Amino acid sequence: MYHRLRVADVIEETPDAHSLVLSVPPELATEFAYRPGQYLTLRVPHSQGIVARCYSLSSSPYTETDLKITVKRVPGGPASNWICDDIRAGASLELLPPAGSFTPDSLDDDLLLLAGGSGITPAMSIIKSVLAAGRGRVALLYANRDQNSVIFAAELAALSEQHPDRLSVTHWLDSERGTPDPATLAALISAYAGQEAYVCGPVPFVVVAHDTLQRAGVPTDRIRVERFEVEERSADDRDATLEVELDGQTHRLPWPAGARLLDVLIAAGLNAPFSCRQGHCGACACRLLDGQVDLVHNEILEEEDFAESYILACQAVARSDEVSVTYY
Ligand code: FES
């Protein structure tokens, strides 16, 4: 269920990235308790109504009382630009409580974090938590376009100085070294290949990082990945109308171009099931009765599932004007 939280402060981290500090009233403290690496779901206005968007928490539950999400502008992206342009201290936002499984099992483990751009947000939460409340050591490889786009540069430098034996930060700037290539990155992280690895960033970075870790010999079952949704619209995106059977009722809803089916349902206040929101658990599966969708990412459904019309709501975007799905 959505709750309204007040924006206590807005921090301009870089020209393109704003952090929103959110106050949690005492009566919601339990519901909004979180683990490092989790995200919040936010209702944001859209040309066709309201959509839901997920943003990772960059705060740590061990070092900060308020919650903080950090949002980087995506060129042409309606949600991130609305947040960066229109949200000021004193505004109130509608949010779902924290969720997500991109979170370390133990703060005493040694971790290797690979972050690209705004993928630093959950990494920052994990780093602060491990340093404050655990015994683990953390190695961070952090890739950005150029120096101006490095979010949390000063905070990371201060943490490295305070914990020289427990935090090592390696920056990669495309402006100096070109786009990251797996062979060079693998050499940079080889000393940490035995550690549990966490990768977060936009899809192209995640692909390179995954290849890097495999070259460095990190087993796949020790790699955790969080992809960031890309807000840009593809040429195939179209506004559609959705008919959905859920919880004994049929609903007709506008489905904005490029939005994920699950986000449309959550934004409408419907109780649709989900867990990972990354296309790898299957908790959001439903069946397509009519129309066409594309799945942005899929690690769980197989040919026989598609033959029975199963789709993943967290990954489905509309590809026809009318789409009908059922959860029965
Ligand atoms: Fe896990 Fe959609 S919520 S695959």
Short mmCIF file of C-alpha atoms and ligand atoms in Angstrom, two decimals, residues 262 274-284 300 312 314, ligand 1:
data_model
loop_
_atom_site.label_atom_id
_atom_site.label_comp_id
_atom_site.label_asym_id
_atom_site.label_seq_id
_atom_site.Cartn_x
_atom_site.Cartn_y
_atom_site.Cartn_z
CA LEU A 262 3.64 -4.47 -13.23
CA PHE A 274 6.02 -9.63 -7.58
CA SER A 275 9.37 -10.19 -5.94
CA CYS A 276 12.63 -9.48 -7.80
CA ARG A 277 11.28 -7.08 -10.48
CA GLN A 278 14.33 -8.09 -12.51
CA GLY A 279 12.93 -10.90 -14.67
CA HIS A 280 14.54 -13.75 -12.79
CA CYS A 281 12.12 -15.07 -10.14
CA GLY A 282 8.82 -15.58 -11.97
CA ALA A 283 6.69 -14.29 -9.07
CA CYS A 284 4.98 -11.76 -11.35
CA ILE A 300 12.95 -17.65 -16.09
CA LEU A 312 6.44 -11.55 -16.82
CA CYS A 314 7.67 -6.81 -14.36
FE1 FES B 1 10.60 -11.57 -10.48
FE2 FES B 1 9.01 -10.42 -12.31
S1 FES B 1 9.05 -10.08 -10.19
S2 FES B 1 10.41 -12.02 -12.61
#
